[in-house]
mmCIF file of C-alpha atoms in Angstrom:
data_model
loop_
_atom_site.group_PDB
_atom_site.id
_atom_site.type_symbol
_atom_site.label_atom_id
_atom_site.label_comp_id
_atom_site.label_asym_id
_atom_site.label_seq_id
_atom_site.Cartn_x
_atom_site.Cartn_y
_atom_site.Cartn_z
ATOM 1 C CA UNK A 1 12.785 -51.277 22.417
ATOM 2 C CA UNK A 2 11.866 -48.373 20.160
ATOM 3 C CA UNK A 3 12.168 -50.606 17.089
ATOM 4 C CA UNK A 4 9.880 -53.212 18.724
ATOM 5 C CA UNK A 5 7.211 -50.620 19.566
ATOM 6 C CA UNK A 6 7.286 -49.273 16.005
ATOM 7 C CA UNK A 7 6.808 -52.776 14.554
ATOM 8 C CA UNK A 8 3.899 -53.424 16.901
ATOM 9 C CA UNK A 9 2.252 -50.199 15.820
ATOM 10 C CA UNK A 10 2.403 -51.252 12.198
ATOM 11 C CA UNK A 11 0.722 -54.545 13.079
ATOM 12 C CA UNK A 12 -2.139 -52.673 14.727
ATOM 13 C CA UNK A 13 -2.688 -50.244 11.858
ATOM 14 C CA UNK A 14 -5.940 -50.617 9.899
ATOM 15 C CA UNK A 15 -5.634 -52.150 6.444
ATOM 16 C CA UNK A 16 -4.951 -48.901 4.564
ATOM 17 C CA UNK A 17 -2.173 -47.561 2.409
ATOM 18 C CA UNK A 18 0.504 -45.876 4.526
ATOM 19 C CA UNK A 19 1.087 -43.384 1.729
ATOM 20 C CA UNK A 20 -2.466 -42.496 0.697
ATOM 21 C CA UNK A 21 -4.625 -43.584 3.607
ATOM 22 C CA UNK A 22 -6.906 -45.445 1.192
ATOM 23 C CA UNK A 23 -8.118 -49.009 1.836
ATOM 24 C CA UNK A 24 -7.204 -50.243 -1.693
ATOM 25 C CA UNK A 25 -4.097 -52.038 -0.446
ATOM 26 C CA UNK A 26 -6.259 -54.173 1.812
ATOM 27 C CA UNK A 27 -8.048 -55.979 -1.018
ATOM 28 C CA UNK A 28 -4.744 -56.559 -2.811
ATOM 29 C CA UNK A 29 -3.166 -58.095 0.285
ATOM 30 C CA UNK A 30 -6.185 -60.336 0.896
ATOM 31 C CA UNK A 31 -6.265 -61.398 -2.762
ATOM 32 C CA UNK A 32 -2.549 -62.236 -2.672
ATOM 33 C CA UNK A 33 -2.994 -64.294 0.504
ATOM 34 C CA UNK A 34 -5.869 -66.219 -1.074
ATOM 35 C CA UNK A 35 -3.840 -66.847 -4.226
ATOM 36 C CA UNK A 36 -0.968 -68.195 -2.125
ATOM 37 C CA UNK A 37 -3.393 -70.543 -0.383
ATOM 38 C CA UNK A 38 -4.796 -71.768 -3.690
ATOM 39 C CA UNK A 39 -1.283 -72.184 -5.101
ATOM 40 C CA UNK A 40 -0.360 -74.331 -2.098
ATOM 41 C CA UNK A 41 -3.489 -76.447 -2.685
ATOM 42 C CA UNK A 42 -2.591 -76.753 -6.379
ATOM 43 C CA UNK A 43 0.887 -78.015 -5.484
ATOM 44 C CA UNK A 44 -0.314 -80.374 -2.757
ATOM 45 C CA UNK A 45 -2.692 -82.025 -5.232
ATOM 46 C CA UNK A 46 0.205 -82.352 -7.704
ATOM 47 C CA UNK A 47 -1.754 -80.638 -10.465
ATOM 48 C CA UNK A 48 1.193 -79.012 -12.276
ATOM 49 C CA UNK A 49 1.154 -80.030 -15.915
ATOM 50 C CA UNK A 50 -2.270 -81.645 -15.470
ATOM 51 C CA UNK A 51 -4.757 -78.877 -14.629
ATOM 52 C CA UNK A 52 -4.741 -75.332 -16.003
ATOM 53 C CA UNK A 53 -3.661 -73.085 -13.102
ATOM 54 C CA UNK A 54 -5.805 -70.121 -14.202
ATOM 55 C CA UNK A 55 -8.922 -72.293 -14.482
ATOM 56 C CA UNK A 56 -8.235 -73.930 -11.113
ATOM 57 C CA UNK A 57 -7.708 -70.591 -9.384
ATOM 58 C CA UNK A 58 -11.034 -69.249 -10.675
ATOM 59 C CA UNK A 59 -12.848 -72.475 -9.779
ATOM 60 C CA UNK A 60 -11.596 -72.390 -6.185
ATOM 61 C CA UNK A 61 -12.379 -68.664 -5.822
ATOM 62 C CA UNK A 62 -15.992 -69.296 -6.806
ATOM 63 C CA UNK A 63 -16.265 -72.509 -4.795
ATOM 64 C CA UNK A 64 -15.379 -70.641 -1.615
ATOM 65 C CA UNK A 65 -18.091 -68.034 -2.248
ATOM 66 C CA UNK A 66 -21.022 -70.352 -2.939
ATOM 67 C CA UNK A 67 -22.937 -70.695 0.311
ATOM 68 C CA UNK A 68 -25.461 -73.191 -1.029
ATOM 69 C CA UNK A 69 -22.959 -75.988 -1.503
ATOM 70 C CA UNK A 70 -23.515 -79.078 0.618
ATOM 71 C CA UNK A 71 -20.457 -81.114 -0.276
ATOM 72 C CA UNK A 72 -16.688 -80.558 -0.269
ATOM 73 C CA UNK A 73 -16.436 -81.561 -3.919
ATOM 74 C CA UNK A 74 -15.469 -79.298 -6.829
ATOM 75 C CA UNK A 75 -15.764 -80.183 -10.516
ATOM 76 C CA UNK A 76 -13.826 -78.181 -13.104
ATOM 77 C CA UNK A 77 -14.493 -78.447 -16.838
ATOM 78 C CA UNK A 78 -11.772 -76.691 -18.818
ATOM 79 C CA UNK A 79 -12.993 -75.745 -22.287
ATOM 80 C CA UNK A 80 -9.676 -74.091 -23.143
ATOM 81 C CA UNK A 81 -8.575 -77.660 -23.908
ATOM 82 C CA UNK A 82 -9.666 -79.680 -26.959
ATOM 83 C CA UNK A 83 -12.227 -82.459 -26.723
ATOM 84 C CA UNK A 84 -9.485 -84.977 -27.460
ATOM 85 C CA UNK A 85 -7.884 -84.320 -24.058
ATOM 86 C CA UNK A 86 -9.054 -84.957 -20.517
ATOM 87 C CA UNK A 87 -10.623 -81.703 -19.390
ATOM 88 C CA UNK A 88 -13.079 -82.617 -16.630
ATOM 89 C CA UNK A 89 -11.609 -82.869 -13.132
ATOM 90 C CA UNK A 90 -13.272 -83.776 -9.838
ATOM 91 C CA UNK A 91 -11.528 -82.627 -6.651
ATOM 92 C CA UNK A 92 -12.097 -83.615 -3.045
ATOM 93 C CA UNK A 93 -11.471 -80.238 -1.419
ATOM 94 C CA UNK A 94 -11.423 -81.651 2.102
ATOM 95 C CA UNK A 95 -8.922 -84.430 1.474
ATOM 96 C CA UNK A 96 -7.017 -82.439 -1.181
ATOM 97 C CA UNK A 97 -7.295 -85.164 -3.800
ATOM 98 C CA UNK A 98 -7.999 -85.384 -7.520
ATOM 99 C CA UNK A 99 -10.725 -88.024 -7.742
ATOM 100 C CA UNK A 100 -11.402 -88.188 -11.489
ATOM 101 C CA UNK A 101 -10.146 -86.796 -14.770
ATOM 102 C CA UNK A 102 -11.995 -87.459 -18.016
ATOM 103 C CA UNK A 103 -12.802 -86.285 -21.495
ATOM 104 C CA UNK A 104 -16.129 -84.471 -21.736
ATOM 105 C CA UNK A 105 -18.267 -83.301 -24.654
ATOM 106 C CA UNK A 106 -19.381 -79.753 -25.381
ATOM 107 C CA UNK A 107 -22.411 -78.469 -27.301
ATOM 108 C CA UNK A 108 -22.527 -79.070 -31.066
ATOM 109 C CA UNK A 109 -22.838 -75.341 -31.825
ATOM 110 C CA UNK A 110 -20.055 -74.353 -29.432
ATOM 111 C CA UNK A 111 -17.340 -75.509 -31.813
ATOM 112 C CA UNK A 112 -15.637 -78.530 -33.324
ATOM 113 C CA UNK A 113 -12.658 -79.859 -31.364
ATOM 114 C CA UNK A 114 -12.551 -76.717 -29.219
ATOM 115 C CA UNK A 115 -15.529 -75.027 -27.556
ATOM 116 C CA UNK A 116 -15.315 -71.345 -28.467
ATOM 117 C CA UNK A 117 -18.919 -70.080 -28.451
ATOM 118 C CA UNK A 118 -21.293 -70.225 -25.488
ATOM 119 C CA UNK A 119 -24.929 -69.429 -24.833
ATOM 120 C CA UNK A 120 -27.646 -69.444 -22.200
ATOM 121 C CA UNK A 121 -30.429 -69.556 -24.805
ATOM 122 C CA UNK A 122 -32.891 -72.394 -25.268
ATOM 123 C CA UNK A 123 -32.322 -74.186 -28.570
ATOM 124 C CA UNK A 124 -28.805 -72.824 -29.047
ATOM 125 C CA UNK A 125 -27.214 -76.274 -28.612
ATOM 126 C CA UNK A 126 -24.259 -74.513 -27.022
ATOM 127 C CA UNK A 127 -22.498 -75.057 -23.719
ATOM 128 C CA UNK A 128 -22.792 -72.465 -20.953
ATOM 129 C CA UNK A 129 -19.905 -71.263 -18.811
ATOM 130 C CA UNK A 130 -19.833 -70.416 -15.121
ATOM 131 C CA UNK A 131 -20.797 -71.903 -11.775
ATOM 132 C CA UNK A 132 -23.430 -74.534 -11.080
ATOM 133 C CA UNK A 133 -24.685 -76.537 -8.132
ATOM 134 C CA UNK A 134 -25.408 -80.199 -8.725
ATOM 135 C CA UNK A 135 -28.824 -81.476 -7.721
ATOM 136 C CA UNK A 136 -30.556 -84.862 -7.862
ATOM 137 C CA UNK A 137 -30.204 -87.743 -10.313
ATOM 138 C CA UNK A 138 -32.815 -89.357 -12.541
ATOM 139 C CA UNK A 139 -33.180 -91.946 -15.289
ATOM 140 C CA UNK A 140 -33.832 -90.242 -18.622
ATOM 141 C CA UNK A 141 -33.434 -90.870 -22.332
ATOM 142 C CA UNK A 142 -29.659 -90.673 -21.840
ATOM 143 C CA UNK A 143 -29.732 -93.043 -18.874
ATOM 144 C CA UNK A 144 -28.470 -92.082 -15.432
ATOM 145 C CA UNK A 145 -28.313 -88.280 -15.404
ATOM 146 C CA UNK A 146 -27.598 -85.410 -13.011
ATOM 147 C CA UNK A 147 -29.555 -82.146 -12.868
ATOM 148 C CA UNK A 148 -27.505 -78.928 -12.875
ATOM 149 C CA UNK A 149 -28.635 -75.616 -11.404
ATOM 150 C CA UNK A 150 -26.953 -72.663 -13.135
ATOM 151 C CA UNK A 151 -26.119 -69.967 -10.602
ATOM 152 C CA UNK A 152 -25.207 -67.027 -12.850
ATOM 153 C CA UNK A 153 -28.002 -64.863 -14.213
ATOM 154 C CA UNK A 154 -27.815 -64.353 -17.944
ATOM 155 C CA UNK A 155 -24.921 -66.789 -18.249
ATOM 156 C CA UNK A 156 -26.220 -70.229 -17.268
ATOM 157 C CA UNK A 157 -29.393 -69.723 -15.217
ATOM 158 C CA UNK A 158 -31.541 -71.354 -17.919
ATOM 159 C CA UNK A 159 -29.731 -74.682 -17.552
ATOM 160 C CA UNK A 160 -32.756 -76.467 -16.079
ATOM 161 C CA UNK A 161 -35.085 -75.040 -18.727
ATOM 162 C CA UNK A 162 -32.650 -76.196 -21.411
ATOM 163 C CA UNK A 163 -32.278 -79.642 -19.764
ATOM 164 C CA UNK A 164 -28.513 -79.179 -19.436
ATOM 165 C CA UNK A 165 -27.503 -82.202 -17.363
ATOM 166 C CA UNK A 166 -24.532 -84.505 -16.830
ATOM 167 C CA UNK A 167 -25.021 -87.861 -18.537
ATOM 168 C CA UNK A 168 -23.141 -90.608 -20.309
ATOM 169 C CA UNK A 169 -23.079 -90.922 -24.093
ATOM 170 C CA UNK A 170 -21.438 -93.258 -26.593
ATOM 171 C CA UNK A 171 -20.299 -90.225 -28.629
ATOM 172 C CA UNK A 172 -18.329 -89.032 -25.596
ATOM 173 C CA UNK A 173 -16.178 -92.158 -25.444
ATOM 174 C CA UNK A 174 -12.468 -91.629 -26.277
ATOM 175 C CA UNK A 175 -12.724 -94.317 -28.979
ATOM 176 C CA UNK A 176 -14.731 -91.836 -31.069
ATOM 177 C CA UNK A 177 -11.648 -89.607 -31.406
ATOM 178 C CA UNK A 178 -9.788 -92.231 -33.450
ATOM 179 C CA UNK A 179 -12.569 -92.216 -36.047
ATOM 180 C CA UNK A 180 -13.453 -88.536 -36.278
ATOM 181 C CA UNK A 181 -10.487 -86.630 -34.854
ATOM 182 C CA UNK A 182 -12.556 -85.181 -32.029
ATOM 183 C CA UNK A 183 -15.117 -86.227 -29.436
ATOM 184 C CA UNK A 184 -18.791 -86.275 -30.405
ATOM 185 C CA UNK A 185 -20.867 -83.280 -29.318
ATOM 186 C CA UNK A 186 -24.021 -82.826 -27.272
ATOM 187 C CA UNK A 187 -26.961 -80.404 -27.332
ATOM 188 C CA UNK A 188 -25.144 -78.407 -24.636
ATOM 189 C CA UNK A 189 -24.742 -80.999 -21.897
ATOM 190 C CA UNK A 190 -21.380 -82.009 -20.427
ATOM 191 C CA UNK A 191 -21.581 -85.621 -21.636
ATOM 192 C CA UNK A 192 -19.200 -88.249 -20.266
ATOM 193 C CA UNK A 193 -17.865 -91.631 -21.400
ATOM 194 C CA UNK A 194 -20.443 -94.309 -20.448
ATOM 195 C CA UNK A 195 -18.020 -96.204 -18.189
ATOM 196 C CA UNK A 196 -17.248 -93.103 -16.133
ATOM 197 C CA UNK A 197 -20.611 -91.356 -16.085
ATOM 198 C CA UNK A 198 -22.148 -93.205 -13.135
ATOM 199 C CA UNK A 199 -19.116 -93.064 -10.800
ATOM 200 C CA UNK A 200 -18.540 -89.393 -11.569
ATOM 201 C CA UNK A 201 -22.221 -88.498 -11.161
ATOM 202 C CA UNK A 202 -22.337 -90.343 -7.838
ATOM 203 C CA UNK A 203 -19.227 -88.486 -6.675
ATOM 204 C CA UNK A 204 -20.592 -85.021 -7.455
ATOM 205 C CA UNK A 205 -24.385 -85.248 -6.993
ATOM 206 C CA UNK A 206 -26.300 -83.581 -4.179
ATOM 207 C CA UNK A 207 -25.014 -80.036 -3.830
ATOM 208 C CA UNK A 208 -21.428 -79.879 -5.053
ATOM 209 C CA UNK A 209 -19.990 -77.033 -7.144
ATOM 210 C CA UNK A 210 -19.211 -77.277 -10.847
ATOM 211 C CA UNK A 211 -17.310 -74.622 -12.776
ATOM 212 C CA UNK A 212 -17.184 -74.610 -16.582
ATOM 213 C CA UNK A 213 -14.199 -72.548 -17.696
ATOM 214 C CA UNK A 214 -13.008 -71.027 -20.958
ATOM 215 C CA UNK A 215 -10.517 -68.265 -21.584
ATOM 216 C CA UNK A 216 -13.384 -65.875 -22.288
ATOM 217 C CA UNK A 217 -13.137 -62.238 -21.209
ATOM 218 C CA UNK A 218 -16.845 -61.738 -21.916
ATOM 219 C CA UNK A 219 -17.753 -64.243 -19.205
ATOM 220 C CA UNK A 220 -15.516 -62.566 -16.631
ATOM 221 C CA UNK A 221 -17.012 -59.174 -17.463
ATOM 222 C CA UNK A 222 -20.506 -60.428 -16.619
ATOM 223 C CA UNK A 223 -19.940 -63.079 -13.944
ATOM 224 C CA UNK A 224 -22.075 -62.609 -10.849
ATOM 225 C CA UNK A 225 -19.677 -64.700 -8.735
ATOM 226 C CA UNK A 226 -16.104 -63.931 -9.786
ATOM 227 C CA UNK A 227 -14.662 -60.460 -9.258
ATOM 228 C CA UNK A 228 -11.450 -58.831 -10.433
ATOM 229 C CA UNK A 229 -9.727 -59.401 -7.097
ATOM 230 C CA UNK A 230 -10.361 -63.154 -7.446
ATOM 231 C CA UNK A 231 -8.151 -63.165 -10.531
ATOM 232 C CA UNK A 232 -5.122 -61.260 -9.247
#
């Protein structure tokens, strides 16, 4: 009986360190629980060996924080991978399914086969990292296109001003790799193979979350959405 009462007392204790009385343990416990949940989602979608775990974990952490999202769809672009590999993934977060995977172009001044340099500046012709919300579609000079709203100040919030949109492009077709050793590059837009651009745009338009990832400590130091506890 005494052992039962003691256990119950521990369950009722506030989320503080038993040794120091400080609440620091609380955030660590919550972060670990969230990571376990994301890891379970990662396994249930059978993403091992397909999607970068670190990129996926960050994408889901941000997705859960963005209140303005209207759809249970998450797009991850993983710029730690070369342009010759599939590195754009569309997830149905409600049905726990991977809907699409595709190659995707990066900005011409972000790098050659790998994107290694990023910018929020107009005229930089570089890709921008971070979280976006998708908006409406339109017919432009690149055909059927999707407007992106950058959510992170100083990182990607000039996306609309820079006309950074999702669109199809012949230079983003995998056949280009055989000729040049890498995918063609854009002016900063995530450009898709023409055959996949419309179905992917239709799947993600209208208020879904997009996360453009790279293994860049500078981004994490300035992100207005991700925090250290999201990365534990």
